[in-house]
Amino acid sequence: MSINKVKQIWSAGDAVVNAWLSIPSGFAAEIIAQCGFDSVTVDMQHGVHDYLSMVECFQAMRSHPVTPMVRVPWNEPGIIGKALDGGAYGLICPMVNTAQEAKSLVSYAKYPPAGTRSNGPIRAGMYSAPGTYQKIANEEIVILPMVETRTSVENMEAILDVQGIDGVYIGPTDLGFSYGLGPKVDHTEREILLIYERVVEECNKRRLNPGIHCGGAEGAARAINMGFKLVTLSDEAGLMSAYAKMQVSETRKMVNGK
């Protein structure tokens, strides 16, 4: 049985509810990790994170039953190896447009002979008994290339055929941009929904797990009902902002009577 909670949930046929961290704060990560999420992703691409804040977030969430994940800034072996060595058990990689780029991602994330990852799990090795991490890492780490451009959609089947990935992760705002739409998270346009349906269908054929970024509970539930197996609920900055705005608005309504 896998030690990775994400893979355990997928094996049971269920969907993963994922959190997203944009704020470089271990305390914020600790709060989010005890809210019931299955996994927590540190965003090193667009979030305000560097490598040390990623590690601090992983440390803060370790006492909670969540899988530590990261969105790396790019498909590049240096940062991918360091993120995994720092303790990431899930890897989301942006802007993977071709099968070759997906193969490179797998190679960077896996130890030989399956890949070219350099040995040195400085922190990740502490998650298991000494000397065992390297034996399980290739099977336990989740690898999700992002589908977020017209080019990646055109190459979807070839990307999904790459051995070693666990699925794909939809980036809806960049995907919308690529099709001439605005930077919206929860798309309702038929053109985009057809792409989502195709992603789910092609993943199901290969027993892979499609993931998607959502604006909140409504979009996430809709995505799960479509067949997505990992859904992200906004990010902690968005959740905090939305709740704060609601509380301010409600306060003023109750005081002013309107």
Tab-separated table of N, CA and C in Angstrom, residues 28-130:
chain	number	residue	atom	x	y	z
A	28	ALA	N	0.780	29.938	8.275
A	28	ALA	CA	-0.361	29.796	7.361
A	28	ALA	C	-0.489	28.351	6.886
A	29	ALA	N	0.647	27.719	6.587
A	29	ALA	CA	0.624	26.323	6.158
A	29	ALA	C	0.088	25.422	7.255
A	30	GLU	N	0.475	25.696	8.489
A	30	GLU	CA	0.019	24.892	9.621
A	30	GLU	C	-1.493	25.012	9.809
A	31	ILE	N	-2.016	26.215	9.652
A	31	ILE	CA	-3.459	26.427	9.769
A	31	ILE	C	-4.201	25.669	8.684
A	32	ILE	N	-3.739	25.815	7.436
A	32	ILE	CA	-4.405	25.165	6.305
A	32	ILE	C	-4.333	23.649	6.419
A	33	ALA	N	-3.212	23.127	6.898
A	33	ALA	CA	-3.011	21.678	6.951
A	33	ALA	C	-3.962	20.980	7.905
A	34	GLN	N	-4.547	21.723	8.867
A	34	GLN	CA	-5.462	21.078	9.815
A	34	GLN	C	-6.931	21.366	9.491
A	35	CYS	N	-7.178	21.799	8.227
A	35	CYS	CA	-8.551	22.144	7.829
A	35	CYS	C	-9.288	21.018	7.119
A	36	GLY	N	-8.651	19.857	6.966
A	36	GLY	CA	-9.330	18.725	6.350
A	36	GLY	C	-8.929	18.427	4.925
A	37	PHE	N	-7.974	19.154	4.383
A	37	PHE	CA	-7.495	18.880	3.026
A	37	PHE	C	-6.737	17.555	2.992
A	38	ASP	N	-6.687	16.959	1.804
A	38	ASP	CA	-5.935	15.723	1.616
A	38	ASP	C	-4.474	15.997	1.281
A	39	SER	N	-4.233	17.096	0.597
A	39	SER	CA	-2.882	17.486	0.202
A	39	SER	C	-2.784	19.002	0.260
A	40	VAL	N	-1.556	19.493	0.378
A	40	VAL	CA	-1.308	20.933	0.415
A	40	VAL	C	-0.153	21.233	-0.526
A	41	THR	N	-0.398	22.123	-1.492
A	41	THR	CA	0.592	22.451	-2.510
A	41	THR	C	1.177	23.839	-2.278
A	42	VAL	N	2.490	23.900	-2.207
A	42	VAL	CA	3.203	25.176	-2.119
A	42	VAL	C	3.473	25.659	-3.542
A	43	ASP	N	3.037	26.878	-3.844
A	43	ASP	CA	3.164	27.410	-5.200
A	43	ASP	C	4.431	28.239	-5.342
A	44	MET	N	5.443	27.651	-5.964
A	44	MET	CA	6.694	28.359	-6.212
A	44	MET	C	6.708	29.075	-7.555
A	45	GLN	N	5.657	28.906	-8.353
A	45	GLN	CA	5.621	29.591	-9.645
A	45	GLN	C	5.056	31.002	-9.507
A	46	HIS	N	3.795	31.098	-9.083
A	46	HIS	CA	3.159	32.406	-8.959
A	46	HIS	C	2.979	32.841	-7.510
A	47	GLY	N	3.115	31.918	-6.575
A	47	GLY	CA	3.050	32.288	-5.171
A	47	GLY	C	4.307	33.046	-4.759
A	48	VAL	N	4.263	33.645	-3.568
A	48	VAL	CA	5.395	34.462	-3.100
A	48	VAL	C	6.356	33.585	-2.291
A	49	HIS	N	6.727	32.445	-2.861
A	49	HIS	CA	7.551	31.461	-2.163
A	49	HIS	C	8.941	31.367	-2.765
A	50	ASP	N	9.928	31.152	-1.908
A	50	ASP	CA	11.235	30.707	-2.343
A	50	ASP	C	11.467	29.305	-1.770
A	51	TYR	N	12.668	28.793	-1.943
A	51	TYR	CA	12.922	27.419	-1.515
A	51	TYR	C	12.799	27.253	-0.003
A	52	LEU	N	13.333	28.208	0.739
A	52	LEU	CA	13.292	28.083	2.194
A	52	LEU	C	11.871	28.172	2.738
A	53	SER	N	11.043	29.038	2.161
A	53	SER	CA	9.664	29.123	2.645
A	53	SER	C	8.895	27.848	2.304
A	54	MET	N	9.232	27.212	1.173
A	54	MET	CA	8.626	25.919	0.848
A	54	MET	C	8.949	24.898	1.930
A	55	VAL	N	10.235	24.827	2.319
A	55	VAL	CA	10.653	23.882	3.350
A	55	VAL	C	9.963	24.195	4.672
A	56	GLU	N	9.867	25.460	5.028
A	56	GLU	CA	9.199	25.847	6.268
A	56	GLU	C	7.737	25.409	6.261
A	57	CYS	N	7.083	25.539	5.130
A	57	CYS	CA	5.681	25.104	5.025
A	57	CYS	C	5.573	23.590	5.177
A	58	PHE	N	6.481	22.863	4.558
A	58	PHE	CA	6.470	21.409	4.701
A	58	PHE	C	6.690	21.009	6.154
A	59	GLN	N	7.600	21.690	6.830
A	59	GLN	CA	7.851	21.396	8.241
A	59	GLN	C	6.605	21.659	9.081
A	60	ALA	N	5.924	22.757	8.788
A	60	ALA	CA	4.755	23.149	9.573
A	60	ALA	C	3.587	22.188	9.401
A	61	MET	N	3.463	21.593	8.225
A	61	MET	CA	2.311	20.722	7.964
A	61	MET	C	2.609	19.253	8.260
A	62	ARG	N	3.818	18.932	8.670
A	62	ARG	CA	4.214	17.525	8.787
A	62	ARG	C	3.404	16.760	9.825
A	63	SER	N	2.953	17.437	10.882
A	63	SER	CA	2.220	16.728	11.935
A	63	SER	C	0.762	16.475	11.566
A	64	HIS	N	0.358	16.888	10.377
A	64	HIS	CA	-1.020	16.701	9.930
A	64	HIS	C	-1.052	15.715	8.755
A	65	PRO	N	-2.152	14.973	8.597
A	65	PRO	CA	-2.209	13.911	7.585
A	65	PRO	C	-2.482	14.438	6.175
A	66	VAL	N	-1.568	15.267	5.673
A	66	VAL	CA	-1.689	15.801	4.319
A	66	VAL	C	-0.435	15.461	3.535
A	67	THR	N	-0.583	15.301	2.240
A	67	THR	CA	0.568	15.072	1.372
A	67	THR	C	1.187	16.408	0.986
A	68	PRO	N	2.478	16.629	1.260
A	68	PRO	CA	3.132	17.873	0.865
A	68	PRO	C	3.456	17.867	-0.628
A	69	MET	N	2.974	18.885	-1.317
A	69	MET	CA	3.184	18.983	-2.755
A	69	MET	C	3.734	20.356	-3.111
A	70	VAL	N	4.222	20.492	-4.329
A	70	VAL	CA	4.776	21.768	-4.773
A	70	VAL	C	4.465	21.965	-6.252
A	71	ARG	N	4.166	23.226	-6.608
A	71	ARG	CA	4.207	23.594	-8.027
A	71	ARG	C	5.535	24.307	-8.245
A	72	VAL	N	6.404	23.672	-9.006
A	72	VAL	CA	7.704	24.260	-9.285
A	72	VAL	C	7.549	25.409	-10.275
A	73	PRO	N	8.517	26.330	-10.320
A	73	PRO	CA	8.386	27.461	-11.239
A	73	PRO	C	8.547	27.098	-12.700
A	74	TRP	N	9.265	25.993	-12.982
A	74	TRP	CA	9.475	25.635	-14.390
A	74	TRP	C	9.962	24.202	-14.478
A	75	ASN	N	9.942	23.669	-15.686
A	75	ASN	CA	10.371	22.292	-15.952
A	75	ASN	C	11.894	22.267	-16.109
A	76	GLU	N	12.558	22.275	-14.954
A	76	GLU	CA	14.013	22.435	-14.936
A	76	GLU	C	14.573	21.523	-13.856
A	77	PRO	N	15.634	20.767	-14.150
A	77	PRO	CA	16.071	19.710	-13.226
A	77	PRO	C	16.559	20.214	-11.883
A	78	GLY	N	17.173	21.393	-11.835
A	78	GLY	CA	17.713	21.886	-10.576
A	78	GLY	C	16.646	22.090	-9.527
A	79	ILE	N	15.628	22.856	-9.848
A	79	ILE	CA	14.587	23.155	-8.862
A	79	ILE	C	13.712	21.943	-8.597
A	80	ILE	N	13.488	21.103	-9.590
A	80	ILE	CA	12.683	19.899	-9.369
A	80	ILE	C	13.380	18.980	-8.368
A	81	GLY	N	14.683	18.760	-8.547
A	81	GLY	CA	15.421	17.923	-7.619
A	81	GLY	C	15.445	18.501	-6.214
A	82	LYS	N	15.660	19.825	-6.106
A	82	LYS	CA	15.702	20.450	-4.789
A	82	LYS	C	14.347	20.397	-4.094
A	83	ALA	N	13.254	20.603	-4.861
A	83	ALA	CA	11.917	20.547	-4.268
A	83	ALA	C	11.632	19.154	-3.715
A	84	LEU	N	12.024	18.132	-4.451
A	84	LEU	CA	11.820	16.765	-3.981
A	84	LEU	C	12.729	16.455	-2.795
A	85	ASP	N	13.968	16.899	-2.852
A	85	ASP	CA	14.878	16.683	-1.733
A	85	ASP	C	14.377	17.401	-0.479
A	86	GLY	N	13.653	18.505	-0.671
A	86	GLY	CA	13.109	19.259	0.451
A	86	GLY	C	11.885	18.632	1.079
A	87	GLY	N	11.331	17.604	0.439
A	87	GLY	CA	10.222	16.876	1.054
A	87	GLY	C	8.937	16.804	0.277
A	88	ALA	N	8.905	17.324	-0.952
A	88	ALA	CA	7.682	17.240	-1.744
A	88	ALA	C	7.392	15.796	-2.142
A	89	TYR	N	6.148	15.372	-1.941
A	89	TYR	CA	5.708	14.055	-2.389
A	89	TYR	C	4.746	14.148	-3.564
A	90	GLY	N	4.528	15.370	-4.032
A	90	GLY	CA	3.744	15.598	-5.230
A	90	GLY	C	4.352	16.756	-5.986
A	91	LEU	N	4.362	16.655	-7.311
A	91	LEU	CA	5.033	17.631	-8.151
A	91	LEU	C	4.086	18.061	-9.270
A	92	ILE	N	3.756	19.355	-9.290
A	92	ILE	CA	2.965	19.932	-10.378
A	92	ILE	C	3.891	20.841	-11.169
A	93	CYS	N	3.946	20.636	-12.468
A	93	CYS	CA	4.899	21.378	-13.298
A	93	CYS	C	4.172	22.166	-14.382
A	94	PRO	N	4.422	23.482	-14.476
A	94	PRO	CA	3.694	24.318	-15.429
A	94	PRO	C	4.184	24.166	-16.868
A	95	MET	N	3.297	24.560	-17.778
A	95	MET	CA	3.625	24.758	-19.189
A	95	MET	C	4.341	23.576	-19.837
A	96	VAL	N	3.801	22.380	-19.647
A	96	VAL	CA	4.322	21.193	-20.337
A	96	VAL	C	3.504	21.024	-21.612
A	97	ASN	N	4.121	21.297	-22.747
A	97	ASN	CA	3.387	21.399	-24.008
A	97	ASN	C	3.559	20.220	-24.951
A	98	THR	N	4.563	19.391	-24.718
A	98	THR	CA	4.838	18.279	-25.622
A	98	THR	C	5.157	17.020	-24.837
A	99	ALA	N	5.122	15.898	-25.536
A	99	ALA	CA	5.486	14.628	-24.909
A	99	ALA	C	6.944	14.648	-24.463
A	100	GLN	N	7.819	15.265	-25.236
A	100	GLN	CA	9.226	15.321	-24.861
A	100	GLN	C	9.423	16.108	-23.573
A	101	GLU	N	8.671	17.203	-23.416
A	101	GLU	CA	8.772	17.970	-22.177
A	101	GLU	C	8.251	17.158	-20.993
A	102	ALA	N	7.222	16.358	-21.219
A	102	ALA	CA	6.716	15.482	-20.161
A	102	ALA	C	7.737	14.402	-19.819
A	103	LYS	N	8.414	13.867	-20.826
A	103	LYS	CA	9.463	12.874	-20.576
A	103	LYS	C	10.605	13.483	-19.775
A	104	SER	N	10.949	14.729	-20.092
A	104	SER	CA	12.009	15.403	-19.334
A	104	SER	C	11.605	15.577	-17.882
A	105	LEU	N	10.357	15.959	-17.660
A	105	LEU	CA	9.850	16.116	-16.294
A	105	LEU	C	9.985	14.820	-15.510
A	106	VAL	N	9.574	13.723	-16.093
A	106	VAL	CA	9.682	12.420	-15.428
A	106	VAL	C	11.141	12.091	-15.132
A	107	SER	N	12.003	12.360	-16.103
A	107	SER	CA	13.416	12.070	-15.922
A	107	SER	C	14.017	12.866	-14.770
A	108	TYR	N	13.641	14.152	-14.673
A	108	TYR	CA	14.171	14.997	-13.608
A	108	TYR	C	13.675	14.541	-12.227
A	109	ALA	N	12.498	13.928	-12.181
A	109	ALA	CA	11.852	13.614	-10.903
A	109	ALA	C	12.123	12.197	-10.405
A	110	LYS	N	12.704	11.337	-11.227
A	110	LYS	CA	12.896	9.937	-10.836
A	110	LYS	C	14.373	9.566	-10.813
A	111	TYR	N	14.707	8.700	-9.856
A	111	TYR	CA	16.066	8.179	-9.765
A	111	TYR	C	16.326	7.172	-10.889
A	112	PRO	N	17.607	6.973	-11.265
A	112	PRO	CA	17.938	5.932	-12.242
A	112	PRO	C	17.474	4.560	-11.741
A	113	PRO	N	17.099	3.671	-12.660
A	113	PRO	CA	17.222	3.812	-14.113
A	113	PRO	C	16.029	4.498	-14.776
A	114	ALA	N	14.977	4.817	-13.998
A	114	ALA	CA	13.781	5.429	-14.597
A	114	ALA	C	14.002	6.886	-14.960
A	115	GLY	N	15.000	7.528	-14.342
A	115	GLY	CA	15.237	8.943	-14.600
A	115	GLY	C	16.672	9.322	-14.315
A	116	THR	N	16.887	10.616	-14.150
A	116	THR	CA	18.249	11.124	-13.981
A	116	THR	C	18.397	11.962	-12.704
A	117	ARG	N	17.442	11.853	-11.782
A	117	ARG	CA	17.501	12.634	-10.548
A	117	ARG	C	18.759	12.301	-9.759
A	118	SER	N	19.408	13.339	-9.276
A	118	SER	CA	20.618	13.158	-8.476
A	118	SER	C	20.254	12.771	-7.040
A	119	ASN	N	21.075	11.915	-6.446
A	119	ASN	CA	20.807	11.447	-5.092
A	119	ASN	C	21.244	12.469	-4.041
A	120	GLY	N	20.375	12.702	-3.065
A	120	GLY	CA	20.685	13.607	-1.967
A	120	GLY	C	19.432	14.130	-1.307
A	121	PRO	N	18.535	13.233	-0.838
A	121	PRO	CA	17.264	13.670	-0.239
A	121	PRO	C	17.467	14.223	1.164
A	122	ILE	N	18.068	15.399	1.237
A	122	ILE	CA	18.542	15.974	2.491
A	122	ILE	C	17.457	16.027	3.560
A	123	ARG	N	16.235	16.324	3.155
A	123	ARG	CA	15.124	16.358	4.117
A	123	ARG	C	14.103	15.264	3.838
A	124	ALA	N	13.864	14.977	2.579
A	124	ALA	CA	12.868	13.960	2.223
A	124	ALA	C	13.205	12.608	2.822
A	125	GLY	N	14.503	12.337	2.989
A	125	GLY	CA	14.915	11.060	3.544
A	125	GLY	C	14.473	10.847	4.976
A	126	MET	N	14.126	11.923	5.676
A	126	MET	CA	13.681	11.803	7.067
A	126	MET	C	12.252	11.289	7.173
A	127	TYR	N	11.518	11.235	6.056
A	127	TYR	CA	10.138	10.759	6.077
A	127	TYR	C	10.038	9.254	6.242
A	128	SER	N	11.138	8.553	6.049
A	128	SER	CA	11.109	7.086	6.137
A	128	SER	C	12.380	6.604	6.840
A	129	ALA	N	12.486	5.299	7.012
A	129	ALA	CA	13.662	4.735	7.680
A	129	ALA	C	14.910	5.046	6.863
A	130	PRO	N	16.062	5.208	7.515
A	130	PRO	CA	17.296	5.538	6.804
A	130	PRO	C	17.582	4.575	5.652
